[in-house]
Amino acid sequence: GEFLYEMCEGILASNYPVPDRMLKLSEVIVGQYLRREMIGAYPFIGEFDVFAVEGGTAAMTYIFNTMRENHLIKAGDTVALGTPIFTPYIEIPRLNDYQLNVVNLDADVANGWQYSKQELDKLRDPKVKAFFLVNPSNPPSVKMNTESLEYIAEIVKERPDLILLTDDVYGTFADDFVSLFALCPKNTILVYSYSKYFGATGWRLGAIATHRDNVLDQQIAALPKEQRKQLHERYESITTEPENLKFIDRLVADSRTVALNHTAGLSTPQQVQMVLFSLFSLMDTPDAYKNALKRLIRSRKQALYREIGITFDDSDVNKVDYYTILDLEFLGERAYGRDFVEWIIKNTKPSELLFKLAKDARVVLLPGRGFGTQHPSGRVSLANLNESDYVQIGRAIRELLGEYVERYNAESGKKL
Ligand SMILES: *Cc1c(COP(=O)(O)O)cnc(C)c1O
């Protein structure tokens, strides 16, 4: 009865969202969905809170802002990024609003896009206040392996102050996904979006989750007196005990400039839709929808690579394949040898190949550079075209490379 009431009232939308962070039963259901998809069978102690937001986009905007307003990050501080990464994570820290120093932890294509221990060790530096991770990654589309997850959890034991943000919007596409949120619940802010798994970017549905017992709240409580006083004044209009306002509720307040806290929150029909997606997925046993989606993207990838004419190792259990990166150095070297790769890098301007592909074949790939890749590369999304389109993209790429191979042969006298 209570559930039907919440859904009906939600869809009628005749009231502001109450509670503003999230409707009560909606939070329980979305929480169950996140638990199943992000935590699974991993032992998880305690409870977490959820804030329903306008997609992963709003989640990111709100989190950066509230971290700054609550002195968890300030201009000149250092944060770490797991790169390559969804471009906004590169751009936001550079904005005048934040002015953060950034340390990149580079995943290596030759290492199956995993982070080496050496890269992860950068998190041991106490200067690093927070680590922002997209897992499974965008664009390499690989989930972090168990070894790395456990390695980070070890580092966190040594650095209990380290704040982690894991953006797991692709988690549902991975096999047996376990989020960093499951391993380091007290340090981690979980970001999730319904955009990708449900092909529903227009709905603007996302969620932020934090453990009830977390280091964000602890760090805010331990701020110097002057800053606590200032924050007391900031949040005084919405609660009689501002010092006890949880980080996640500060996110809600800040999302509407505190003063509009009472009208904050995701529109109730959107919350209803979020509940429907969550319930659908919770009832998707035994994973019929999930497996169909995985088959679809993986089969498109095979078609693409088959047409380009390169084989790839399909045994990596961490591959997700929502996107694929065509890394010129890595794939070019395997297909045509190191000498050809060096020649092509020397004889083409950055992005020349991508521009030519766009001009000649009308195939537009995003440059990997925008996501912080180390080598020249292009990103192909496997999510939004038919398999026959990927066949055509693959052919266009093969033809383009063929032209360069001919030029290389002519200039070098070799025969590839
Ligand atoms: C697409 C994407 C988002 C944004 O999601 P929306 O819910 O559509 O705003 C956030 N993070 C990552 C890593 C994404 O790929």
Coordinates of C-alpha atoms and ligand atoms in Angstrom, one line a residue:
G1 CA 0.0 0.0 0.0
E2 CA 2.7 2.4 1.0
F3 CA 4.7 1.5 -2.1
L4 CA 1.7 2.1 -4.4
Y5 CA 1.0 5.4 -2.7
E6 CA 4.6 6.6 -3.2
M7 CA 4.5 5.5 -6.9
C8 CA 1.1 7.1 -7.6
E9 CA 1.9 10.3 -5.8
G10 CA 5.3 10.3 -7.5
I11 CA 3.9 10.0 -11.0
L12 CA 1.1 12.6 -10.3
A13 CA 3.9 14.9 -9.2
S14 CA 1.7 17.2 -7.2
N15 CA 4.2 17.6 -4.4
Y16 CA 7.8 18.5 -4.1
P17 CA 10.0 15.4 -3.5
V18 CA 9.9 14.6 0.3
P19 CA 12.4 13.7 1.7
D20 CA 14.3 15.9 -0.7
R21 CA 17.3 13.5 -0.9
M22 CA 15.1 10.7 -2.2
L23 CA 11.6 9.3 -1.7
K24 CA 11.7 6.7 1.1
L25 CA 10.8 3.4 -0.5
S26 CA 12.4 4.5 -3.8
E27 CA 15.7 4.8 -1.8
V28 CA 15.2 1.3 -0.5
I29 CA 14.6 -0.2 -3.9
V30 CA 17.4 1.7 -5.7
G31 CA 19.6 0.7 -2.8
Q32 CA 18.8 -2.9 -3.4
Y33 CA 19.6 -2.5 -7.1
L34 CA 22.9 -0.9 -6.3
R35 CA 23.7 -3.5 -3.8
R36 CA 23.0 -6.3 -6.2
E37 CA 24.9 -4.8 -9.1
M38 CA 27.8 -3.0 -7.4
I39 CA 28.4 -5.2 -4.3
G40 CA 26.9 -8.6 -5.2
A41 CA 28.1 -11.3 -2.9
Y42 CA 30.9 -9.2 -1.5
P43 CA 30.6 -9.0 2.3
F44 CA 29.4 -5.5 3.1
I45 CA 28.9 -4.3 6.6
G46 CA 26.4 -1.5 7.4
E47 CA 24.1 0.6 5.4
F48 CA 24.4 3.3 2.8
D49 CA 22.4 6.4 1.9
V50 CA 21.3 7.3 -1.6
F51 CA 20.7 10.7 -3.2
A52 CA 18.7 10.6 -6.5
V53 CA 20.2 13.0 -9.0
E54 CA 19.9 14.1 -12.6
G55 CA 22.2 11.6 -14.1
G56 CA 25.9 10.9 -13.5
T57 CA 26.4 14.5 -14.8
A58 CA 24.7 16.1 -11.8
A59 CA 26.4 13.6 -9.5
M60 CA 29.8 14.8 -10.6
T61 CA 28.9 18.5 -10.5
Y62 CA 27.4 18.2 -7.0
I63 CA 30.2 16.2 -5.5
F64 CA 33.0 18.4 -6.7
N65 CA 31.1 21.5 -5.4
T66 CA 30.3 20.1 -2.0
M67 CA 33.8 18.7 -1.5
R68 CA 35.1 22.2 -2.1
E69 CA 32.5 24.0 0.0
N70 CA 33.2 21.7 2.9
H71 CA 37.0 22.1 2.7
L72 CA 37.6 18.5 1.6
I73 CA 39.4 19.9 -1.4
K74 CA 40.7 23.4 -2.0
A75 CA 42.6 25.2 -4.8
G76 CA 46.2 23.9 -4.9
D77 CA 45.3 20.5 -3.5
T78 CA 46.3 17.4 -5.3
V79 CA 43.9 14.8 -6.6
A80 CA 44.5 11.6 -8.6
L81 CA 42.7 10.5 -11.7
G82 CA 42.7 6.9 -13.1
T83 CA 43.4 7.6 -16.7
P84 CA 42.3 7.3 -19.5
I85 CA 39.0 8.7 -18.0
F86 CA 35.7 10.3 -19.0
T87 CA 36.9 13.8 -20.1
P88 CA 35.0 15.9 -17.5
Y89 CA 37.1 14.4 -14.8
I90 CA 40.1 15.9 -16.5
E91 CA 38.4 19.2 -17.2
I92 CA 36.6 20.0 -13.9
P93 CA 39.8 20.0 -11.7
R94 CA 41.4 22.5 -14.1
L95 CA 38.5 25.0 -13.9
N96 CA 39.0 28.2 -12.1
D97 CA 36.4 26.9 -9.7
Y98 CA 38.7 24.2 -8.4
Q99 CA 42.3 24.8 -9.5
L100 CA 43.4 21.3 -8.4
N101 CA 46.7 19.7 -9.1
V102 CA 46.3 16.4 -10.8
V103 CA 48.3 13.2 -10.7
N104 CA 47.4 10.7 -13.3
L105 CA 47.4 7.0 -12.6
D106 CA 47.9 5.6 -16.1
A107 CA 46.3 2.3 -17.1
D108 CA 48.5 0.7 -19.8
V109 CA 47.1 -0.8 -23.0
A110 CA 49.8 -3.4 -22.9
N111 CA 48.7 -4.4 -19.4
G112 CA 45.1 -5.0 -20.5
W113 CA 44.3 -1.4 -19.4
Q114 CA 45.0 -2.3 -15.8
Y115 CA 46.8 0.0 -13.4
S116 CA 50.3 -1.3 -12.4
K117 CA 51.2 -1.4 -8.7
Q118 CA 53.7 1.3 -9.4
E119 CA 50.9 3.6 -10.6
L120 CA 48.6 2.7 -7.7
D121 CA 51.4 3.4 -5.3
K122 CA 51.0 7.1 -6.2
L123 CA 48.0 7.0 -3.9
R124 CA 50.3 6.5 -0.9
D125 CA 51.4 10.1 -1.2
P126 CA 49.6 11.9 1.6
K127 CA 49.4 15.0 -0.7
V128 CA 46.8 13.1 -2.8
K129 CA 43.4 14.0 -1.2
A130 CA 41.1 12.1 -3.4
F131 CA 41.2 9.5 -6.2
F132 CA 38.6 9.7 -9.0
L133 CA 38.1 6.4 -10.8
V134 CA 35.7 5.3 -13.6
N135 CA 35.2 1.6 -13.2
P136 CA 34.7 -0.1 -15.6
S137 CA 36.8 2.5 -17.4
N138 CA 35.6 4.9 -20.1
P139 CA 36.9 4.6 -22.8
P140 CA 39.1 1.5 -22.4
S141 CA 36.0 -0.3 -21.0
V142 CA 37.8 -2.6 -18.7
K143 CA 36.9 -3.3 -15.1
M144 CA 39.6 -3.0 -12.6
N145 CA 40.9 -6.5 -11.7
T146 CA 40.5 -8.0 -8.2
E147 CA 44.2 -7.6 -7.5
S148 CA 44.1 -3.8 -8.1
L149 CA 40.9 -3.4 -6.0
E150 CA 42.5 -5.3 -3.1
Y151 CA 45.7 -3.3 -3.6
I152 CA 43.8 0.0 -3.2
A153 CA 42.0 -1.4 -0.2
E154 CA 45.5 -2.1 1.3
I155 CA 46.6 1.4 0.6
V156 CA 43.5 2.8 2.2
K157 CA 44.4 1.0 5.4
E158 CA 47.6 2.9 5.4
R159 CA 45.8 6.1 4.3
P160 CA 42.4 6.1 6.0
D161 CA 41.9 9.7 5.0
L162 CA 42.0 9.1 1.3
I163 CA 38.7 9.9 -0.4
L164 CA 37.7 7.7 -3.3
L165 CA 35.1 8.4 -5.9
T166 CA 34.1 5.5 -8.1
D167 CA 31.9 6.2 -11.1
D168 CA 30.5 2.8 -11.9
V169 CA 28.0 3.6 -14.7
Y170 CA 29.3 0.7 -16.7
G171 CA 29.4 -1.8 -13.8
T172 CA 26.3 -3.7 -15.1
F173 CA 28.0 -4.5 -18.4
A174 CA 30.9 -6.3 -16.7
D175 CA 30.9 -10.0 -15.6
D176 CA 30.8 -10.4 -11.8
F177 CA 31.3 -6.8 -11.1
V178 CA 32.5 -5.6 -7.7
S179 CA 32.8 -1.9 -7.0
L180 CA 35.5 -0.2 -5.0
F181 CA 32.6 0.9 -2.9
A182 CA 32.2 -2.7 -1.7
L183 CA 35.9 -3.0 -0.7
C184 CA 36.4 0.5 0.7
P185 CA 32.8 1.6 1.7
K186 CA 33.8 4.2 4.3
N187 CA 36.2 6.0 1.9
T188 CA 34.2 5.8 -1.2
I189 CA 31.5 7.9 -2.9
L190 CA 29.6 5.8 -5.4
V191 CA 28.3 7.4 -8.6
Y192 CA 25.8 5.5 -10.7
S193 CA 23.7 6.4 -13.7
Y194 CA 20.8 4.6 -15.5
S195 CA 21.8 6.3 -18.8
K196 CA 23.9 3.5 -20.2
Y197 CA 22.4 0.3 -19.0
F198 CA 18.9 1.3 -19.9
G199 CA 19.7 3.3 -23.0
A200 CA 18.0 6.2 -21.2
T201 CA 20.2 9.3 -21.3
G202 CA 17.2 11.5 -21.8
W203 CA 15.6 10.5 -18.5
R204 CA 18.5 12.0 -16.5
L205 CA 18.6 9.3 -13.8
G206 CA 21.5 8.9 -11.5
A207 CA 22.4 8.1 -7.9
I208 CA 25.1 9.0 -5.4
A209 CA 25.7 6.6 -2.5
T210 CA 27.7 7.0 0.6
H211 CA 28.1 4.6 3.6
R212 CA 26.4 5.8 6.8
D213 CA 29.8 5.7 8.5
N214 CA 32.2 7.4 6.2
V215 CA 35.5 9.4 6.2
L216 CA 33.8 12.4 4.6
D217 CA 31.7 13.1 7.6
Q218 CA 34.6 12.4 9.9
Q219 CA 36.8 14.8 8.1
I220 CA 34.2 17.5 8.1
A221 CA 33.8 17.0 11.9
A222 CA 37.5 17.3 12.3
L223 CA 37.9 20.6 10.4
P224 CA 39.5 23.5 12.2
K225 CA 37.2 25.5 14.4
E226 CA 37.0 28.5 12.1
Q227 CA 35.9 26.4 9.2
R228 CA 33.4 24.5 11.3
K229 CA 31.9 27.8 12.4
Q230 CA 31.6 29.0 8.8
L231 CA 29.9 25.7 7.8
H232 CA 27.6 26.0 10.8
E233 CA 26.5 29.3 9.4
R234 CA 26.2 27.9 5.9
Y235 CA 23.8 25.1 6.8
E236 CA 22.1 26.7 9.8
S237 CA 18.9 27.7 7.9
I238 CA 18.1 24.0 7.2
T239 CA 18.8 22.2 10.4
T240 CA 19.1 22.9 14.1
E241 CA 22.3 20.8 14.2
P242 CA 24.4 21.8 11.2
E243 CA 27.4 20.0 12.5
N244 CA 25.6 16.7 12.3
L245 CA 24.5 17.2 8.7
K246 CA 25.9 14.3 6.7
F247 CA 28.0 14.9 3.6
I248 CA 25.3 13.4 1.4
D249 CA 22.7 15.8 2.8
R250 CA 25.1 18.6 2.3
L251 CA 25.2 17.5 -1.3
V252 CA 21.4 17.9 -1.4
A253 CA 21.5 21.3 0.1
D254 CA 24.4 22.6 -2.0
S255 CA 22.7 21.3 -5.1
R256 CA 20.2 24.1 -4.6
T257 CA 22.5 26.6 -3.1
V258 CA 21.4 25.7 0.4
A259 CA 18.7 28.4 0.4
L260 CA 16.5 26.3 -1.8
N261 CA 17.1 23.0 0.1
H262 CA 13.3 22.6 0.7
T263 CA 12.6 22.4 -3.0
A264 CA 15.7 20.2 -3.8
G265 CA 15.6 16.7 -5.2
L266 CA 15.0 14.8 -8.3
S267 CA 11.5 15.2 -9.8
T268 CA 9.2 12.5 -8.5
P269 CA 8.2 11.0 -11.9
Q270 CA 12.0 10.6 -12.5
Q271 CA 12.3 8.8 -9.2
V272 CA 9.4 6.5 -10.2
Q273 CA 11.1 5.7 -13.4
M274 CA 14.3 5.0 -11.5
V275 CA 12.4 2.6 -9.3
L276 CA 10.8 0.8 -12.4
F277 CA 14.3 0.4 -14.0
S278 CA 15.6 -0.9 -10.7
L279 CA 12.8 -3.3 -10.1
F280 CA 13.0 -4.6 -13.7
S281 CA 16.6 -5.3 -13.2
L282 CA 16.1 -6.9 -9.7
M283 CA 13.5 -9.2 -11.4
D284 CA 15.8 -9.9 -14.4
T285 CA 16.6 -13.4 -13.3
P286 CA 18.6 -15.1 -14.6
D287 CA 20.0 -12.0 -16.2
A288 CA 18.2 -12.3 -19.5
Y289 CA 18.4 -8.5 -20.3
K290 CA 21.9 -8.2 -19.0
N291 CA 23.2 -11.1 -21.0
A292 CA 21.4 -9.9 -24.2
L293 CA 23.1 -6.5 -23.8
K294 CA 26.5 -8.0 -23.3
R295 CA 26.1 -10.3 -26.3
L296 CA 25.1 -7.4 -28.4
I297 CA 28.0 -5.1 -27.7
R298 CA 30.6 -8.0 -27.8
S299 CA 29.3 -9.2 -31.1
R300 CA 29.6 -5.7 -32.5
K301 CA 33.2 -5.5 -31.3
Q302 CA 34.0 -8.8 -33.0
A303 CA 32.5 -7.5 -36.3
L304 CA 34.5 -4.3 -36.1
Y305 CA 37.8 -6.0 -35.4
R306 CA 37.1 -8.8 -38.0
E307 CA 36.7 -6.1 -40.7
I308 CA 39.7 -4.1 -39.6
G309 CA 41.6 -7.4 -39.9
I310 CA 43.1 -7.6 -36.4
T311 CA 42.6 -10.4 -34.0
F312 CA 42.2 -9.6 -30.3
D313 CA 42.6 -11.7 -27.2
D314 CA 39.1 -12.5 -26.0
S315 CA 40.1 -14.3 -22.8
D316 CA 40.4 -11.3 -20.6
V317 CA 37.5 -11.6 -18.1
N318 CA 37.9 -7.9 -17.2
K319 CA 36.9 -6.6 -20.6
V320 CA 33.5 -5.0 -20.9
D321 CA 33.5 -3.7 -24.5
Y322 CA 31.0 -0.9 -24.1
Y323 CA 33.6 1.1 -25.9
T324 CA 36.8 0.0 -27.6
I325 CA 40.0 2.0 -28.1
L326 CA 41.8 1.6 -31.4
D327 CA 45.3 2.3 -30.2
L328 CA 47.5 3.1 -33.2
E329 CA 50.7 2.1 -31.5
F330 CA 49.5 -1.1 -29.9
L331 CA 47.3 -2.4 -32.6
G332 CA 49.3 -1.0 -35.5
E333 CA 52.5 -2.6 -34.2
R334 CA 50.8 -6.0 -33.9
A335 CA 49.4 -5.8 -37.4
Y336 CA 52.2 -4.1 -39.3
G337 CA 55.3 -3.9 -37.0
R338 CA 57.0 -1.3 -35.0
D339 CA 58.7 0.3 -38.0
F340 CA 55.4 1.1 -39.7
V341 CA 54.0 2.6 -36.5
E342 CA 57.0 4.9 -36.1
W343 CA 56.7 5.9 -39.7
I344 CA 53.0 6.7 -39.5
I345 CA 53.5 8.7 -36.3
K346 CA 56.3 10.7 -37.9
N347 CA 54.5 11.3 -41.1
T348 CA 51.0 12.2 -40.0
K349 CA 49.7 15.1 -37.9
P350 CA 47.9 14.4 -34.7
S351 CA 44.3 13.3 -35.4
E352 CA 45.0 13.3 -39.2
L353 CA 43.9 9.7 -39.5
L354 CA 40.7 10.5 -37.6
F355 CA 40.0 13.5 -39.8
K356 CA 40.6 11.5 -42.9
L357 CA 38.4 8.8 -41.7
A358 CA 35.6 11.3 -41.1
K359 CA 36.1 13.0 -44.5
D360 CA 36.5 9.9 -46.7
A361 CA 34.2 7.4 -44.9
R362 CA 32.1 9.7 -42.8
V363 CA 33.1 7.7 -39.7
V364 CA 33.6 9.9 -36.7
L365 CA 35.7 8.5 -33.9
L366 CA 36.6 10.5 -30.8
P367 CA 40.3 11.0 -30.3
G368 CA 41.6 9.0 -27.3
R369 CA 43.7 12.0 -26.4
G370 CA 40.6 13.8 -25.0
F371 CA 40.4 11.0 -22.4
G372 CA 44.1 11.2 -21.6
T373 CA 45.4 8.2 -23.5
Q374 CA 49.1 7.9 -23.9
H375 CA 49.2 6.9 -27.6
P376 CA 47.3 8.3 -30.6
S377 CA 44.0 6.4 -30.7
G378 CA 40.3 6.6 -31.5
R379 CA 37.3 5.6 -29.4
V380 CA 34.5 3.6 -30.9
S381 CA 31.3 3.3 -28.9
L382 CA 29.8 -0.1 -29.3
A383 CA 26.5 1.0 -27.8
N384 CA 24.6 2.9 -30.4
L385 CA 24.8 1.5 -33.9
N386 CA 23.8 -1.7 -35.6
E387 CA 26.3 -4.5 -36.2
S388 CA 26.3 -3.8 -39.9
D389 CA 27.4 -0.2 -39.1
Y390 CA 30.4 -1.6 -37.2
V391 CA 31.2 -3.8 -40.2
Q392 CA 31.3 -0.6 -42.3
I393 CA 33.4 1.3 -39.8
G394 CA 35.9 -1.6 -39.7
R395 CA 36.1 -1.6 -43.5
A396 CA 36.7 2.1 -43.6
I397 CA 39.5 1.8 -41.1
R398 CA 41.1 -1.1 -43.0
E399 CA 41.0 0.9 -46.3
L400 CA 42.5 4.0 -44.6
L401 CA 45.3 1.9 -43.1
G402 CA 45.8 0.3 -46.4
E403 CA 46.5 3.7 -48.0
Y404 CA 49.2 4.4 -45.5
V405 CA 50.7 0.9 -45.9
E406 CA 51.0 1.6 -49.6
R407 CA 52.7 4.9 -49.0
Y408 CA 55.0 3.3 -46.4
N409 CA 55.8 0.5 -48.9
A410 CA 56.5 3.0 -51.6
E411 CA 58.8 5.2 -49.4
S412 CA 60.6 2.4 -47.6
G413 CA 60.8 -0.1 -50.4
K414 CA 59.4 -2.7 -48.0
K415 CA 56.4 -4.8 -48.6
L416 CA 53.9 -5.1 -45.8
Ligands
LIG1 C1 28.0 8.8 -19.5 C2 28.7 8.9 -18.3 C3 28.3 9.8 -17.3 C4 27.2 10.7 -17.4 O1 26.0 10.0 -17.2 P1 24.6 10.7 -17.3 O2 23.8 9.9 -16.4 O3 24.1 10.5 -18.7 O4 24.7 12.1 -17.0 C5 29.1 9.9 -16.1 N1 30.2 9.2 -16.0 C6 30.6 8.4 -17.0 C7 31.9 7.6 -16.8 C8 29.9 8.2 -18.2 O5 30.4 7.5 -19.1

